[in-house]
Amino acid sequence: QAEDGIRDKLVTGVQTCALPIFWDRDLLPEGAYRERFKRLQAAVAASGDEAWLFFGDVERHGNVVYTTNFMPRVRSALAFVPKAGEPILLANIGLRDVPAAKTITWVDDVRPFGRLPKDLIALIEEKRLTHAAIGVCGFEEMLPVTDWNAIVKGLSAVRWQNRDGEIKALRAVKESWEVEAIRRAGAMGDSALS
């Protein structure tokens, strides 16, 4: 990767940032994410689903970041939010990148994936949800149709529910720490443009 990210754009078509990604835990505290996760789990339970899946890619990652604080840098990621239990983050990264990924998410269970359909099917089987109702967020907009078809074929007894509206409503309500983060980001933008 070039220091300024320009060479990457010429080679891969994706502009990257050479600055390291880090997590300001004072501004965006882990406890706030855990409280948010509890609200997400309550929404999953209220929907009648057993779990929700949040998919995002390098350009449209808001739902994954909202859930895990993990931002895919080059490819994609999926957050698994069960009605009960801990979250799981599937990221399209190599196994050697998992320790670095764990520095920017509060989620303990971070797993790399090579082919999402195969690894997601294995996760749903592991969690014994092959006959459950599962909500999906970001799938219609971002997930390649070939991947979706493979997932549906591999998990034919799952009752899939689109939950984009539910996550949109949850994300519209801002906590005080989010408002402060938005204010600081705006101030930095103003400073950069003046």
PDB file of C-alpha atoms in Angstrom:
ATOM      1  CA  GLN A   1       0.000   0.000   0.000  1.00  0.00           C
ATOM      2  CA  ALA A   2       1.335   3.418  -0.892  1.00  0.00           C
ATOM      3  CA  GLU A   3       1.829   5.849   1.972  1.00  0.00           C
ATOM      4  CA  ASP A   4      -0.793   8.184   0.521  1.00  0.00           C
ATOM      5  CA  GLY A   5      -3.174   5.478  -0.666  1.00  0.00           C
ATOM      6  CA  ILE A   6      -2.936   6.675  -4.282  1.00  0.00           C
ATOM      7  CA  ARG A   7      -1.009   3.705  -5.670  1.00  0.00           C
ATOM      8  CA  ASP A   8      -3.630   1.350  -4.211  1.00  0.00           C
ATOM      9  CA  LYS A   9      -6.347   3.177  -6.142  1.00  0.00           C
ATOM     10  CA  LEU A  10      -4.383   2.793  -9.362  1.00  0.00           C
ATOM     11  CA  VAL A  11      -3.795  -0.917  -8.751  1.00  0.00           C
ATOM     12  CA  THR A  12      -7.052  -2.024  -7.149  1.00  0.00           C
ATOM     13  CA  GLY A  13      -9.536   0.737  -7.942  1.00  0.00           C
ATOM     14  CA  VAL A  14     -10.043   1.288  -4.208  1.00  0.00           C
ATOM     15  CA  GLN A  15      -8.548   4.323  -2.503  1.00  0.00           C
ATOM     16  CA  THR A  16      -7.242   3.412   0.919  1.00  0.00           C
ATOM     17  CA  CYS A  17      -6.003   5.531   3.749  1.00  0.00           C
ATOM     18  CA  ALA A  18      -2.482   4.973   5.002  1.00  0.00           C
ATOM     19  CA  LEU A  19      -3.370   6.361   8.405  1.00  0.00           C
ATOM     20  CA  PRO A  20      -3.953   3.610  10.944  1.00  0.00           C
ATOM     21  CA  ILE A  21      -7.489   3.004  12.071  1.00  0.00           C
ATOM     22  CA  PHE A  22      -7.837   3.251  15.807  1.00  0.00           C
ATOM     23  CA  TRP A  23     -10.617   3.413  18.370  1.00  0.00           C
ATOM     24  CA  ASP A  24     -10.913   6.452  20.622  1.00  0.00           C
ATOM     25  CA  ARG A  25     -12.365   4.639  23.614  1.00  0.00           C
ATOM     26  CA  ASP A  26     -12.856   7.873  25.547  1.00  0.00           C
ATOM     27  CA  LEU A  27     -15.080   9.317  22.822  1.00  0.00           C
ATOM     28  CA  LEU A  28     -16.769   6.015  21.875  1.00  0.00           C
ATOM     29  CA  PRO A  29     -16.713   3.914  25.068  1.00  0.00           C
ATOM     30  CA  GLU A  30     -17.034   0.149  25.049  1.00  0.00           C
ATOM     31  CA  GLY A  31     -19.781   0.331  27.677  1.00  0.00           C
ATOM     32  CA  ALA A  32     -21.901   2.414  25.307  1.00  0.00           C
ATOM     33  CA  TYR A  33     -21.573  -0.264  22.621  1.00  0.00           C
ATOM     34  CA  ARG A  34     -22.562  -2.932  25.133  1.00  0.00           C
ATOM     35  CA  GLU A  35     -25.661  -0.933  26.096  1.00  0.00           C
ATOM     36  CA  ARG A  36     -26.488  -0.516  22.416  1.00  0.00           C
ATOM     37  CA  PHE A  37     -26.067  -4.263  21.964  1.00  0.00           C
ATOM     38  CA  LYS A  38     -28.615  -4.898  24.732  1.00  0.00           C
ATOM     39  CA  ARG A  39     -31.083  -2.654  22.895  1.00  0.00           C
ATOM     40  CA  LEU A  40     -30.363  -4.528  19.656  1.00  0.00           C
ATOM     41  CA  GLN A  41     -30.982  -7.851  21.384  1.00  0.00           C
ATOM     42  CA  ALA A  42     -34.278  -6.523  22.747  1.00  0.00           C
ATOM     43  CA  ALA A  43     -35.268  -5.502  19.198  1.00  0.00           C
ATOM     44  CA  VAL A  44     -34.336  -8.963  17.888  1.00  0.00           C
ATOM     45  CA  ALA A  45     -36.476 -10.584  20.592  1.00  0.00           C
ATOM     46  CA  ALA A  46     -39.395  -8.204  19.949  1.00  0.00           C
ATOM     47  CA  SER A  47     -39.292  -9.041  16.236  1.00  0.00           C
ATOM     48  CA  GLY A  48     -39.734 -12.756  16.905  1.00  0.00           C
ATOM     49  CA  ASP A  49     -36.398 -13.522  15.226  1.00  0.00           C
ATOM     50  CA  GLU A  50     -33.624 -15.597  16.781  1.00  0.00           C
ATOM     51  CA  ALA A  51     -30.848 -13.384  15.390  1.00  0.00           C
ATOM     52  CA  TRP A  52     -30.136 -10.468  13.083  1.00  0.00           C
ATOM     53  CA  LEU A  53     -27.314 -10.290  10.560  1.00  0.00           C
ATOM     54  CA  PHE A  54     -25.779  -6.943   9.579  1.00  0.00           C
ATOM     55  CA  PHE A  55     -23.819  -6.856   6.309  1.00  0.00           C
ATOM     56  CA  GLY A  56     -21.575  -4.025   5.191  1.00  0.00           C
ATOM     57  CA  ASP A  57     -18.752  -3.362   2.784  1.00  0.00           C
ATOM     58  CA  VAL A  58     -15.961  -0.838   2.466  1.00  0.00           C
ATOM     59  CA  GLU A  59     -18.306   1.858   1.134  1.00  0.00           C
ATOM     60  CA  ARG A  60     -21.528   1.115   3.056  1.00  0.00           C
ATOM     61  CA  HIS A  61     -20.587  -0.149   6.482  1.00  0.00           C
ATOM     62  CA  GLY A  62     -22.805   1.906   8.798  1.00  0.00           C
ATOM     63  CA  ASN A  63     -24.831  -0.996  10.198  1.00  0.00           C
ATOM     64  CA  VAL A  64     -21.730  -3.067  10.949  1.00  0.00           C
ATOM     65  CA  VAL A  65     -19.992  -0.098  12.587  1.00  0.00           C
ATOM     66  CA  TYR A  66     -23.148   0.721  14.559  1.00  0.00           C
ATOM     67  CA  THR A  67     -23.194  -2.840  15.883  1.00  0.00           C
ATOM     68  CA  THR A  68     -19.496  -3.611  16.361  1.00  0.00           C
ATOM     69  CA  ASN A  69     -17.427  -0.442  15.794  1.00  0.00           C
ATOM     70  CA  PHE A  70     -15.577  -2.450  13.107  1.00  0.00           C
ATOM     71  CA  MET A  71     -15.145  -0.698   9.767  1.00  0.00           C
ATOM     72  CA  PRO A  72     -14.158  -2.888   6.816  1.00  0.00           C
ATOM     73  CA  ARG A  73     -11.178  -1.250   5.117  1.00  0.00           C
ATOM     74  CA  VAL A  74     -11.119  -3.149   1.856  1.00  0.00           C
ATOM     75  CA  ARG A  75     -13.830  -5.785   1.584  1.00  0.00           C
ATOM     76  CA  SER A  76     -16.843  -6.658   3.730  1.00  0.00           C
ATOM     77  CA  ALA A  77     -17.976  -7.751   7.170  1.00  0.00           C
ATOM     78  CA  LEU A  78     -21.009  -9.282   8.834  1.00  0.00           C
ATOM     79  CA  ALA A  79     -22.195  -8.860  12.418  1.00  0.00           C
ATOM     80  CA  PHE A  80     -24.217 -11.653  14.025  1.00  0.00           C
ATOM     81  CA  VAL A  81     -26.517 -10.406  16.793  1.00  0.00           C
ATOM     82  CA  PRO A  82     -28.349 -13.250  18.562  1.00  0.00           C
ATOM     83  CA  LYS A  83     -31.464 -12.791  20.671  1.00  0.00           C
ATOM     84  CA  ALA A  84     -29.396 -14.097  23.584  1.00  0.00           C
ATOM     85  CA  GLY A  85     -25.652 -14.531  23.889  1.00  0.00           C
ATOM     86  CA  GLU A  86     -22.667 -12.678  22.543  1.00  0.00           C
ATOM     87  CA  PRO A  87     -22.162 -11.111  19.095  1.00  0.00           C
ATOM     88  CA  ILE A  88     -19.873 -12.514  16.434  1.00  0.00           C
ATOM     89  CA  LEU A  89     -18.051 -10.537  13.769  1.00  0.00           C
ATOM     90  CA  LEU A  90     -17.231 -12.222  10.463  1.00  0.00           C
ATOM     91  CA  ALA A  91     -14.725 -10.122   8.546  1.00  0.00           C
ATOM     92  CA  ASN A  92     -13.272 -10.667   5.097  1.00  0.00           C
ATOM     93  CA  ILE A  93      -9.724 -10.597   6.425  1.00  0.00           C
ATOM     94  CA  GLY A  94      -6.931 -13.096   6.835  1.00  0.00           C
ATOM     95  CA  LEU A  95      -6.422 -15.038  10.055  1.00  0.00           C
ATOM     96  CA  ARG A  96      -3.278 -13.026  10.764  1.00  0.00           C
ATOM     97  CA  ASP A  97      -5.373  -9.812  10.678  1.00  0.00           C
ATOM     98  CA  VAL A  98      -7.735 -10.905  13.479  1.00  0.00           C
ATOM     99  CA  PRO A  99      -5.581  -9.465  16.322  1.00  0.00           C
ATOM    100  CA  ALA A 100      -5.499  -6.058  14.584  1.00  0.00           C
ATOM    101  CA  ALA A 101      -9.258  -6.215  13.936  1.00  0.00           C
ATOM    102  CA  LYS A 102      -9.856  -6.884  17.629  1.00  0.00           C
ATOM    103  CA  THR A 103      -8.240  -3.545  18.518  1.00  0.00           C
ATOM    104  CA  ILE A 104     -11.071  -1.631  16.790  1.00  0.00           C
ATOM    105  CA  THR A 105     -14.096  -3.601  17.991  1.00  0.00           C
ATOM    106  CA  TRP A 106     -15.543  -4.494  21.361  1.00  0.00           C
ATOM    107  CA  VAL A 107     -16.649  -7.887  19.985  1.00  0.00           C
ATOM    108  CA  ASP A 108     -14.519 -10.719  21.375  1.00  0.00           C
ATOM    109  CA  ASP A 109     -15.409 -13.344  18.759  1.00  0.00           C
ATOM    110  CA  VAL A 110     -13.887 -12.082  15.491  1.00  0.00           C
ATOM    111  CA  ARG A 111     -13.667 -14.639  12.699  1.00  0.00           C
ATOM    112  CA  PRO A 112     -12.144 -14.303   9.252  1.00  0.00           C
ATOM    113  CA  PHE A 113     -14.082 -15.467   6.233  1.00  0.00           C
ATOM    114  CA  GLY A 114     -12.986 -16.286   2.712  1.00  0.00           C
ATOM    115  CA  ARG A 115     -16.368 -17.087   1.171  1.00  0.00           C
ATOM    116  CA  LEU A 116     -19.249 -15.611   3.098  1.00  0.00           C
ATOM    117  CA  PRO A 117     -21.904 -18.161   2.110  1.00  0.00           C
ATOM    118  CA  LYS A 118     -19.826 -21.105   3.336  1.00  0.00           C
ATOM    119  CA  ASP A 119     -18.768 -19.441   6.582  1.00  0.00           C
ATOM    120  CA  LEU A 120     -22.187 -17.956   7.349  1.00  0.00           C
ATOM    121  CA  ILE A 121     -23.886 -21.301   6.768  1.00  0.00           C
ATOM    122  CA  ALA A 122     -21.367 -22.896   9.150  1.00  0.00           C
ATOM    123  CA  LEU A 123     -22.072 -20.209  11.768  1.00  0.00           C
ATOM    124  CA  ILE A 124     -25.863 -20.641  11.538  1.00  0.00           C
ATOM    125  CA  GLU A 125     -25.422 -24.423  11.817  1.00  0.00           C
ATOM    126  CA  GLU A 126     -23.069 -23.982  14.796  1.00  0.00           C
ATOM    127  CA  LYS A 127     -25.691 -21.833  16.547  1.00  0.00           C
ATOM    128  CA  ARG A 128     -28.422 -24.385  15.685  1.00  0.00           C
ATOM    129  CA  LEU A 129     -30.547 -21.807  13.898  1.00  0.00           C
ATOM    130  CA  THR A 130     -31.128 -23.742  10.675  1.00  0.00           C
ATOM    131  CA  HIS A 131     -34.920 -23.657  11.194  1.00  0.00           C
ATOM    132  CA  ALA A 132     -35.153 -20.209  12.791  1.00  0.00           C
ATOM    133  CA  ALA A 133     -36.405 -16.802  11.737  1.00  0.00           C
ATOM    134  CA  ILE A 134     -33.366 -14.590  11.076  1.00  0.00           C
ATOM    135  CA  GLY A 135     -33.462 -10.888  10.271  1.00  0.00           C
ATOM    136  CA  VAL A 136     -31.106  -9.416   7.702  1.00  0.00           C
ATOM    137  CA  CYS A 137     -29.924  -5.823   7.364  1.00  0.00           C
ATOM    138  CA  GLY A 138     -28.048  -4.513   4.336  1.00  0.00           C
ATOM    139  CA  PHE A 139     -28.416  -7.735   2.355  1.00  0.00           C
ATOM    140  CA  GLU A 140     -30.718  -6.460  -0.405  1.00  0.00           C
ATOM    141  CA  GLU A 141     -28.617  -3.368  -1.015  1.00  0.00           C
ATOM    142  CA  MET A 142     -25.102  -4.750  -0.768  1.00  0.00           C
ATOM    143  CA  LEU A 143     -24.785  -8.532  -0.737  1.00  0.00           C
ATOM    144  CA  PRO A 144     -23.965 -10.003  -4.146  1.00  0.00           C
ATOM    145  CA  VAL A 145     -26.951 -11.973  -5.446  1.00  0.00           C
ATOM    146  CA  THR A 146     -24.799 -15.065  -6.036  1.00  0.00           C
ATOM    147  CA  ASP A 147     -23.821 -15.047  -2.343  1.00  0.00           C
ATOM    148  CA  TRP A 148     -27.450 -14.568  -1.272  1.00  0.00           C
ATOM    149  CA  ASN A 149     -28.607 -17.431  -3.502  1.00  0.00           C
ATOM    150  CA  ALA A 150     -25.928 -19.727  -2.049  1.00  0.00           C
ATOM    151  CA  ILE A 151     -26.922 -18.771   1.523  1.00  0.00           C
ATOM    152  CA  VAL A 152     -30.623 -19.355   0.861  1.00  0.00           C
ATOM    153  CA  LYS A 153     -29.873 -22.693  -0.816  1.00  0.00           C
ATOM    154  CA  GLY A 154     -27.605 -23.808   2.036  1.00  0.00           C
ATOM    155  CA  LEU A 155     -30.084 -22.713   4.716  1.00  0.00           C
ATOM    156  CA  SER A 156     -33.347 -23.555   2.991  1.00  0.00           C
ATOM    157  CA  ALA A 157     -35.357 -23.944   6.226  1.00  0.00           C
ATOM    158  CA  VAL A 158     -34.425 -20.505   7.613  1.00  0.00           C
ATOM    159  CA  ARG A 159     -37.207 -17.910   7.486  1.00  0.00           C
ATOM    160  CA  TRP A 160     -35.435 -14.767   6.313  1.00  0.00           C
ATOM    161  CA  GLN A 161     -36.854 -11.387   7.369  1.00  0.00           C
ATOM    162  CA  ASN A 162     -35.727  -8.014   6.032  1.00  0.00           C
ATOM    163  CA  ARG A 163     -34.984  -5.779   9.040  1.00  0.00           C
ATOM    164  CA  ASP A 164     -33.558  -2.706   7.271  1.00  0.00           C
ATOM    165  CA  GLY A 165     -36.431  -0.562   8.575  1.00  0.00           C
ATOM    166  CA  GLU A 166     -35.880  -1.647  12.155  1.00  0.00           C
ATOM    167  CA  ILE A 167     -32.156  -0.864  12.152  1.00  0.00           C
ATOM    168  CA  LYS A 168     -32.792   2.461  10.436  1.00  0.00           C
ATOM    169  CA  ALA A 169     -35.205   3.415  13.248  1.00  0.00           C
ATOM    170  CA  LEU A 170     -32.735   2.315  15.937  1.00  0.00           C
ATOM    171  CA  ARG A 171     -29.881   4.255  14.331  1.00  0.00           C
ATOM    172  CA  ALA A 172     -31.976   7.429  14.122  1.00  0.00           C
ATOM    173  CA  VAL A 173     -31.976   7.783  17.932  1.00  0.00           C
ATOM    174  CA  LYS A 174     -28.648   9.254  19.045  1.00  0.00           C
ATOM    175  CA  GLU A 175     -27.102   8.818  22.477  1.00  0.00           C
ATOM    176  CA  SER A 176     -25.204  11.696  24.121  1.00  0.00           C
ATOM    177  CA  TRP A 177     -21.823  10.142  23.299  1.00  0.00           C
ATOM    178  CA  GLU A 178     -22.827   9.860  19.633  1.00  0.00           C
ATOM    179  CA  VAL A 179     -23.921  13.494  19.539  1.00  0.00           C
ATOM    180  CA  GLU A 180     -20.549  14.499  21.003  1.00  0.00           C
ATOM    181  CA  ALA A 181     -18.689  12.402  18.407  1.00  0.00           C
ATOM    182  CA  ILE A 182     -20.723  14.018  15.597  1.00  0.00           C
ATOM    183  CA  ARG A 183     -20.033  17.476  17.055  1.00  0.00           C
ATOM    184  CA  ARG A 184     -16.281  16.796  17.192  1.00  0.00           C
ATOM    185  CA  ALA A 185     -16.236  15.420  13.657  1.00  0.00           C
ATOM    186  CA  GLY A 186     -18.061  18.514  12.426  1.00  0.00           C
ATOM    187  CA  ALA A 187     -15.604  20.776  14.228  1.00  0.00           C
ATOM    188  CA  MET A 188     -12.685  18.943  12.602  1.00  0.00           C
ATOM    189  CA  GLY A 189     -14.320  19.344   9.193  1.00  0.00           C
ATOM    190  CA  ASP A 190     -14.900  23.048   9.812  1.00  0.00           C
ATOM    191  CA  SER A 191     -11.286  23.440  10.910  1.00  0.00           C
ATOM    192  CA  ALA A 192      -9.984  21.649   7.829  1.00  0.00           C
ATOM    193  CA  LEU A 193     -12.045  23.842   5.503  1.00  0.00           C
ATOM    194  CA  SER A 194     -11.139  27.162   7.123  1.00  0.00           C
TER     195      SER A 194
END
